[in-house]
Short mmCIF file of C-alpha atoms in Angstrom, two decimals:
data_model
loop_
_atom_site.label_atom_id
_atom_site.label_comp_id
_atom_site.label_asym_id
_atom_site.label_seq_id
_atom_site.Cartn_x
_atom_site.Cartn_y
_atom_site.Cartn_z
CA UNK O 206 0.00 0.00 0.00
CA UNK O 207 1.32 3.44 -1.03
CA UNK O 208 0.42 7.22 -0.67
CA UNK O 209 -1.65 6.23 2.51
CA UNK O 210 -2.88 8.75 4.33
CA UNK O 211 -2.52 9.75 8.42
CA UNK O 212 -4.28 11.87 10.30
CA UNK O 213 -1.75 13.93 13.04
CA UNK O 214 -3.47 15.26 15.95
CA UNK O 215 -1.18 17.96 17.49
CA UNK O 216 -0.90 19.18 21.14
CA UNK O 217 -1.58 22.34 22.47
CA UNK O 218 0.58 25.79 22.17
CA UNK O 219 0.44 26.19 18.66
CA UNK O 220 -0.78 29.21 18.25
CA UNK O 221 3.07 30.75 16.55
CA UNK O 222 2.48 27.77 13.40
CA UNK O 223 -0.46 27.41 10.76
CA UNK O 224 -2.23 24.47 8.96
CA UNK O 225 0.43 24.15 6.16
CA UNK O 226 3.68 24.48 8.17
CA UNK O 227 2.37 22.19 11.11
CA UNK O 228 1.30 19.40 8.03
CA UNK O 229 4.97 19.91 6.50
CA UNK O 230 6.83 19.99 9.44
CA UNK O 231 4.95 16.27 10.61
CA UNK O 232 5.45 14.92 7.21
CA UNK O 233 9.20 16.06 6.63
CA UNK O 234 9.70 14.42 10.42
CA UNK O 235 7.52 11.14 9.84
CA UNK O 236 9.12 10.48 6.05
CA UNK O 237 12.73 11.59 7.90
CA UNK O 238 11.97 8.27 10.41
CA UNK O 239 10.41 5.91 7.50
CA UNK O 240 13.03 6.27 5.28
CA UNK O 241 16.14 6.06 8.02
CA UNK O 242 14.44 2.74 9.66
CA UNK O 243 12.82 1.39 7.06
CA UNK O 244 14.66 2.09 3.97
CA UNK O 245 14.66 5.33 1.44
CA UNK O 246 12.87 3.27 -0.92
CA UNK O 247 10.00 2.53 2.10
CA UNK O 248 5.98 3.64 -0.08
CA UNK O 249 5.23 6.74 0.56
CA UNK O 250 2.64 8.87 3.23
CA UNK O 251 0.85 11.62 2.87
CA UNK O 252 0.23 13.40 6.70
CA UNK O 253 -3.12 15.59 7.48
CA UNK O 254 -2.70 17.44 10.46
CA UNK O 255 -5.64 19.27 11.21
CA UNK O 256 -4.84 22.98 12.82
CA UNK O 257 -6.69 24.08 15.63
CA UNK O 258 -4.74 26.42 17.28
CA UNK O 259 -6.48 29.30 17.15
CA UNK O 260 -9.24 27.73 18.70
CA UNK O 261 -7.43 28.26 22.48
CA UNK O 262 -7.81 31.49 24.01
CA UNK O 263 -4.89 32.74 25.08
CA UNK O 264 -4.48 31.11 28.48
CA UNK O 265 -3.74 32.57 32.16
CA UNK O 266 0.09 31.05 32.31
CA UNK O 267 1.34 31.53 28.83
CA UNK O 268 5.39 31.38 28.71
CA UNK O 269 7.57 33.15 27.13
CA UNK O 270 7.68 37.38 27.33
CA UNK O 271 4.42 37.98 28.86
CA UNK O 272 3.43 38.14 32.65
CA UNK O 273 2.55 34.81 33.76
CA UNK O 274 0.33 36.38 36.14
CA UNK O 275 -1.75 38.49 33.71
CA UNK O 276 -5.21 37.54 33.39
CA UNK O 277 -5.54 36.43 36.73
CA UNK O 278 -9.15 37.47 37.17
CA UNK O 279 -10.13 35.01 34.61
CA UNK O 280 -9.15 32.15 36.15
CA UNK O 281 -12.14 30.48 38.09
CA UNK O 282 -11.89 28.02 40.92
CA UNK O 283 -12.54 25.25 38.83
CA UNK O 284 -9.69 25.99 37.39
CA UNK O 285 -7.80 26.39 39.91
CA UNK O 286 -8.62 22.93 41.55
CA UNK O 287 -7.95 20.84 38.34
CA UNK O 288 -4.58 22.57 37.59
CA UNK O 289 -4.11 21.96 41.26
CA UNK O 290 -4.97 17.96 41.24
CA UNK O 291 -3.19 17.54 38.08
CA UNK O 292 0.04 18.50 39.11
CA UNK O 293 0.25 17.31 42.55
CA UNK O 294 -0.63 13.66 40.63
CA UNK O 295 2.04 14.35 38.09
CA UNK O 296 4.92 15.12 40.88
CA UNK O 297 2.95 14.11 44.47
CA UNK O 298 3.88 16.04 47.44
CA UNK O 299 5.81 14.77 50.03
CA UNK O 300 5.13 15.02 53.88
CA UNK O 301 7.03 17.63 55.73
CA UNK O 302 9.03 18.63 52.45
CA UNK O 303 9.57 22.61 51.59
CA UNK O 304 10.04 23.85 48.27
CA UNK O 305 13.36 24.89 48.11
CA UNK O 306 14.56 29.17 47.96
CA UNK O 307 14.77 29.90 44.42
CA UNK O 308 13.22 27.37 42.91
CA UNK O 309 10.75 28.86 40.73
CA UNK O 310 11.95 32.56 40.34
CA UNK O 311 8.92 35.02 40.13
CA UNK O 312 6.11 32.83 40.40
CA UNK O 313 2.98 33.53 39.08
CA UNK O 314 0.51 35.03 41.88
CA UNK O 315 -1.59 31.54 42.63
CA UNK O 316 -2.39 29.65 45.34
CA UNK O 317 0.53 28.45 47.65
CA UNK O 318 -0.83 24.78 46.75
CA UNK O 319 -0.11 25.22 43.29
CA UNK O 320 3.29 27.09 43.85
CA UNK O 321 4.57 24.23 45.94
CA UNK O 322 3.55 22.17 42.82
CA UNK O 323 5.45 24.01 40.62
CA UNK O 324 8.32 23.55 42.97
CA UNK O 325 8.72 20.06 43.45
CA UNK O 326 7.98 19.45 39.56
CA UNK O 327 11.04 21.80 39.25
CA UNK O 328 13.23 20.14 41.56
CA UNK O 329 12.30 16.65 39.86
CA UNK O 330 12.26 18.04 36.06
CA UNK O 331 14.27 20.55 35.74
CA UNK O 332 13.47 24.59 36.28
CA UNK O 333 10.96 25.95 34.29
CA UNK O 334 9.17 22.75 33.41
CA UNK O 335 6.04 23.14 36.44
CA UNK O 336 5.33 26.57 34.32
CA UNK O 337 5.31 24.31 31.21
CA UNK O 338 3.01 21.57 32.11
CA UNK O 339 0.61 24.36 33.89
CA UNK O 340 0.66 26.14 30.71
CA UNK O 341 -0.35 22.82 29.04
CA UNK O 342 -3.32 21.84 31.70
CA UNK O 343 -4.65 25.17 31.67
CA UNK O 344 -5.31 24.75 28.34
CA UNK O 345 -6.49 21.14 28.84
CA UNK O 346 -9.04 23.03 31.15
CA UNK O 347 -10.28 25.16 28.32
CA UNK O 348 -11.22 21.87 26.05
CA UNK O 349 -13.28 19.85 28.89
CA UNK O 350 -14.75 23.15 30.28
CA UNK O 351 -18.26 23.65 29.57
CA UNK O 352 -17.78 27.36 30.65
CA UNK O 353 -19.09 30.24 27.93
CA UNK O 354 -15.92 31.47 28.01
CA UNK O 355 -14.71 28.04 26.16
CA UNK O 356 -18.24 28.03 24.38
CA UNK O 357 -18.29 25.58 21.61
CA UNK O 358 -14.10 25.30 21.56
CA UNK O 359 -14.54 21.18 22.18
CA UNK O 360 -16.99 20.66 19.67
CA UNK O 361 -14.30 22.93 17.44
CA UNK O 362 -11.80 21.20 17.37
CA UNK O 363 -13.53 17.80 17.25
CA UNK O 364 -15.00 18.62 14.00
CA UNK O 365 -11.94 19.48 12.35
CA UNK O 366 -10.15 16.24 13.38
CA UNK O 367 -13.26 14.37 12.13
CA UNK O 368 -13.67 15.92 8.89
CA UNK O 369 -9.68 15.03 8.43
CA UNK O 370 -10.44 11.53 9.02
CA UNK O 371 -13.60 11.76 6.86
CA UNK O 372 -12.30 13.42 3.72
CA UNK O 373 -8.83 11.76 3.97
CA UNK O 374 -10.36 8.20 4.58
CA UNK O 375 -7.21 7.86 7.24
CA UNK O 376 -7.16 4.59 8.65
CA UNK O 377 -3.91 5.27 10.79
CA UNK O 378 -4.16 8.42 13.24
CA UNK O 379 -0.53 9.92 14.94
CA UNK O 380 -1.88 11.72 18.46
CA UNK O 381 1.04 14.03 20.35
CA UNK O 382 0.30 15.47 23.57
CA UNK O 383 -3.06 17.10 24.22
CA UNK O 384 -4.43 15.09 20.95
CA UNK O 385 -4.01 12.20 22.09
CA UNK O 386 -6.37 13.02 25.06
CA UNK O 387 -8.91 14.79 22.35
CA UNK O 388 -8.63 11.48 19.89
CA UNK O 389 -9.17 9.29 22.90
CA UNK O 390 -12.12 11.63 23.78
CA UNK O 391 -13.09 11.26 20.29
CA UNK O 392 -13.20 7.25 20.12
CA UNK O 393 -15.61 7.08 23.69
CA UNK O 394 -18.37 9.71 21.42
CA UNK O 395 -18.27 7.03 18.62
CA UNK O 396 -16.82 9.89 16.37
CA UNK O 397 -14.62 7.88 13.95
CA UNK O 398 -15.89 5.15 11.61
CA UNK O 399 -15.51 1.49 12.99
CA UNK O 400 -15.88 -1.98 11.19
CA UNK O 401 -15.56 -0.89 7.56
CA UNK O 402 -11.94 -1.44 6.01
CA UNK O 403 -11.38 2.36 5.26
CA UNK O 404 -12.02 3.00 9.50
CA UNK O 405 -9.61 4.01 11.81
CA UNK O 406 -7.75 0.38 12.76
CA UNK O 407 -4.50 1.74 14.69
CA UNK O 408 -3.82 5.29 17.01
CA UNK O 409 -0.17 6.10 17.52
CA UNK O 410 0.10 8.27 20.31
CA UNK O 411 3.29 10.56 21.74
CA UNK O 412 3.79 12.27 24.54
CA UNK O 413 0.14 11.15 25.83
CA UNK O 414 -0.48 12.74 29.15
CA UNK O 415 -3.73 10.21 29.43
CA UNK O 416 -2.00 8.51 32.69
CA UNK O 417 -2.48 11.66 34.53
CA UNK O 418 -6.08 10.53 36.59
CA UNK O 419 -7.15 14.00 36.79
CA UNK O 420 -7.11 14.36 33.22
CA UNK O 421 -9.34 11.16 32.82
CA UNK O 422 -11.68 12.39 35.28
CA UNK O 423 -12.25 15.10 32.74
CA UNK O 424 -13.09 12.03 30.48
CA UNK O 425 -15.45 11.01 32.28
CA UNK O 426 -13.46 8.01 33.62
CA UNK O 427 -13.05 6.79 37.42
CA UNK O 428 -9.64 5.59 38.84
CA UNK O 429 -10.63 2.09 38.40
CA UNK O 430 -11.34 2.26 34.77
CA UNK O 431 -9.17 1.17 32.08
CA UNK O 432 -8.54 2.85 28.78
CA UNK O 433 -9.93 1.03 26.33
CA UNK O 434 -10.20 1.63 22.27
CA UNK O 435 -12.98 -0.04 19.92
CA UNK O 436 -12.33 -3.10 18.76
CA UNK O 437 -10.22 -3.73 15.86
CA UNK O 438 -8.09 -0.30 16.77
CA UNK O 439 -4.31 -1.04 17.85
CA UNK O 440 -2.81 1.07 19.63
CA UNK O 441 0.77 1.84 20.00
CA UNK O 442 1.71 4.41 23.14
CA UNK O 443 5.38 5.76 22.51
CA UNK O 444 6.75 7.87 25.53
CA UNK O 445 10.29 9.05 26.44
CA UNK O 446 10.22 8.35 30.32
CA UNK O 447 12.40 12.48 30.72
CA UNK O 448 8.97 13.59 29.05
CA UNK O 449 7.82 15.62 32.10
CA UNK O 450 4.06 15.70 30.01
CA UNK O 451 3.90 11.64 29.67
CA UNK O 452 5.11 12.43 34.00
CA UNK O 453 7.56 9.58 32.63
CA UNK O 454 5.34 6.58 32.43
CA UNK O 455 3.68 4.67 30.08
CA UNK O 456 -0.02 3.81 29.56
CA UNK O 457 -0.19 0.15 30.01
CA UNK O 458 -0.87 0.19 33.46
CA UNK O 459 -4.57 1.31 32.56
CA UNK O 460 -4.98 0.25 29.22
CA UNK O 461 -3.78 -3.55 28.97
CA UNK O 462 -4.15 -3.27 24.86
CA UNK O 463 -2.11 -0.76 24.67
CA UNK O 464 1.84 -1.70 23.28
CA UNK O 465 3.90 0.90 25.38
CA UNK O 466 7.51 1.69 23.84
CA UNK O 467 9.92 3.76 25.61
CA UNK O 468 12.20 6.02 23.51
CA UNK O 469 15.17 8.40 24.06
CA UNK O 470 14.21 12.19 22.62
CA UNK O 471 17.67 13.18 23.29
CA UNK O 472 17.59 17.12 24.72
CA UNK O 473 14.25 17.90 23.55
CA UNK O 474 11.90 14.89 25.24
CA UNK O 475 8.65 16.16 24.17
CA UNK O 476 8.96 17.39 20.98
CA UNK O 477 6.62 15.93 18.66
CA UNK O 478 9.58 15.91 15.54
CA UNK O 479 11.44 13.69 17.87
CA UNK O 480 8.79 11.42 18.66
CA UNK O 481 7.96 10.76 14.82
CA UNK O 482 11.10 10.33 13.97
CA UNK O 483 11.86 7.73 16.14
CA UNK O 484 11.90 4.16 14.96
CA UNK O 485 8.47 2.37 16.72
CA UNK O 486 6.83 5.07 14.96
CA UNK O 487 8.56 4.45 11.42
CA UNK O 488 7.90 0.83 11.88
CA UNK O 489 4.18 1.18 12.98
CA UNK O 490 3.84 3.48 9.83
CA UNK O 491 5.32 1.42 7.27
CA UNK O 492 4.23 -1.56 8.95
CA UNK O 493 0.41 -0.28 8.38
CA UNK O 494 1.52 1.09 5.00
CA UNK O 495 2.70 -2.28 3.34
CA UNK O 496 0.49 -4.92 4.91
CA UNK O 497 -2.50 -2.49 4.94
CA UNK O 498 -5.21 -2.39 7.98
CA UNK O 499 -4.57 -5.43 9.99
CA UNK O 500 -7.40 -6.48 13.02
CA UNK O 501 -6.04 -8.22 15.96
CA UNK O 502 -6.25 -12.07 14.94
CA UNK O 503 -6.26 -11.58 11.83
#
C-alpha cells in the first residue's frame, strides 16, 4: 500500500504555526523516520494534520515574554482545583518537604498549593518545566470546560479532526500530547468510523499525558477504569520516560491493549519531531503502510 494517508493530531501551544507548516513539518519528520528505519525506498505517506490552534484562548500562564500572572481574574476556581490535582498527581507532594529558595523565580501570583507544585515538579524536572506543564493543563481546562468562556471550543476542534479523518479516509491516526487526550475523547463519542476497512484500525500516540487521573476524570473516567479503544483499533503508546508531560510513564498500566515503547528524545523529550522520527513510529507506519489495515487475529 502506497500514498496512505494519516491523520496527526497535534498538542496544544500552537498558536506561533499554521495548517500548512504544522502538516509539512509532521510529514518532513515522519518520512525523515520511515526512510532512516525502514529504507529510502520505504511507499510513501501523505500526513493531514488538522490545525486548531487558534481555537485556544490565550491562556492565564502563557510562557515566554508575557506576565505569567496576567489575566488572573479570569481564572475560576474550577480551574484552579484541576490545575491543582493535576500537578500534585504528576509530581505528588511529600510530607514535611519545603520547596526549596529559588526554585521557581517570580512565580505567578496563585495559590501556595499550586506554587509548591510548581516547585517540586522543578526540583524533579528541571526549572521551568512546572510553568510548562501548567501552561499545558490550563489549556487542557479550556477543552473539557463547559464554561461560555470556552463556548463551543470542544466541539471545534472535534469537528476538524473528524472531517480530516472523513475526507482523507485515514485509517492510521498519529496523536502528540493534548491530541491524544482529544482522539481518545473522540473514540468514547463514537466519532470515527468502525468496522468498515477504510475506519480508523490503529492510534499512535506521543507524549500522551492520558496517565495523569485527573485528566481522565475530565473524560469522564473513574480511577478504576481502564482505557480502552474499539475493537479492531491497535494502539501503540510511545513515551520518552524524561517527558515531564507523559510524568515519565507509560499507559499500560490502565490500558492492557495498549503496546507501550519507551524512547530516548535526546535534549528535547517532548517534541513531537522527535517522537515521529523515532523508529516504533517508522515501523508502525510502514508496517500499516505495506500490509494495509490489519485487526487483531487476523
Amino acid at each position: 500500500m502506497s500514498d496512505l494517508h494519516v491523520v496527526g493530531v497535534h498538542g496544544i501551544r500552537q498558536r506561533d504555526t499554521n495548517a500548512l507548516k504544522l502538516t509539512e513539518d509532521w510529514n518532513l519528520a515522519l518520512a525523515e523516520g520511515v526512510s532512516l528505519h525502514c529504507g529510502p525506498t520505504s511507499p510513501t505517506l501523505s500526513v493531514i494534520t488538522p490545525y486548531y490552534g487558534d481555537v485556544f484562548p490565550k491562556g492565564r500562564f502563557q510562557l515566554g515574554d508575557d506576565d505569567p500572572s496576567e489575566g488572573s481574574a479570569e481564572t475560576d476556581e474550577e480551574q484552579l482545583e484541576l490545575l491543582a490535582q493535576a500537578l500534585e498527581a504528576h509530581t505528588p507532594p511529600v510530607p514535611g518537604e519545603r520547596p526549596a529558595a529559588g526554585t521557581l523565580g517570580a512565580p505567578p501570583r496563585v495559590s501556595p498549593r499550586i506554587t509548591a507544585a510548581l516547585a517540586r515538579i522543578d526540583r524533579r524536572c528541571g526549572p521551568g518545566v512546572g510553568k510548562a506543564l501548567l501552561t499545558r493543563v490550563s489549556e487542557v481546562y479550556g477543552y473539557f470546560s463547559a464554561k461560555s468562556k470556552h463556548d463551543g471550543m470542544a466541539d471545534t476542534v472535534r469537528d476538524r479532526v473528524s472531517e480530516a479523518v472523513e475526507q482523507s479516509r485515514a485509517t492510521l491516526i498519529i496523536a502528540h500530547s493534548l491530541g491524544s487526550v482529544i482522539v481518545y475523547d473522540m473514540f468514547r463519542r463514537g466519532r470515527f468510523p468502525s468496522g468498515a476497512d477504510d475506519s480508523v484500525s490503529m492510534l499512535i500516540t506521543c507524549g500522551s499525558p492520558l496517565a495523569w487521573l485527573p485528566l481522565r476524570r475530565e473524560l469522564g473516567l473513574r480511577a478504576s477504569d481502564e482505557l480502552q479503544l474499539p475493537p479492531g483499533v491497535r494502539w501503540l503508546n510511545v513515551f520518552d520516560p524524561r517527558d515531564p508531560v507523559t510524568a515519565g510513564v507509560g499507559l499500560f498500566g490502565i490500558a492492557p491493549g495498549v503496546t507501550d515503547v519507551a524512547v530516548d528524545n535526546d535534549d528535547d523529550p517532548h517534541a513531537a519531531s522527535r517522537y515521529l522520527e523515532q523508529q516504533p513510529v517508522a515501523a508502525a507506519v510502514h508496517g500499516h503502510m505495506t500490509r494495509g489495515p490489519l485487526h487483531p487475529g487476523t
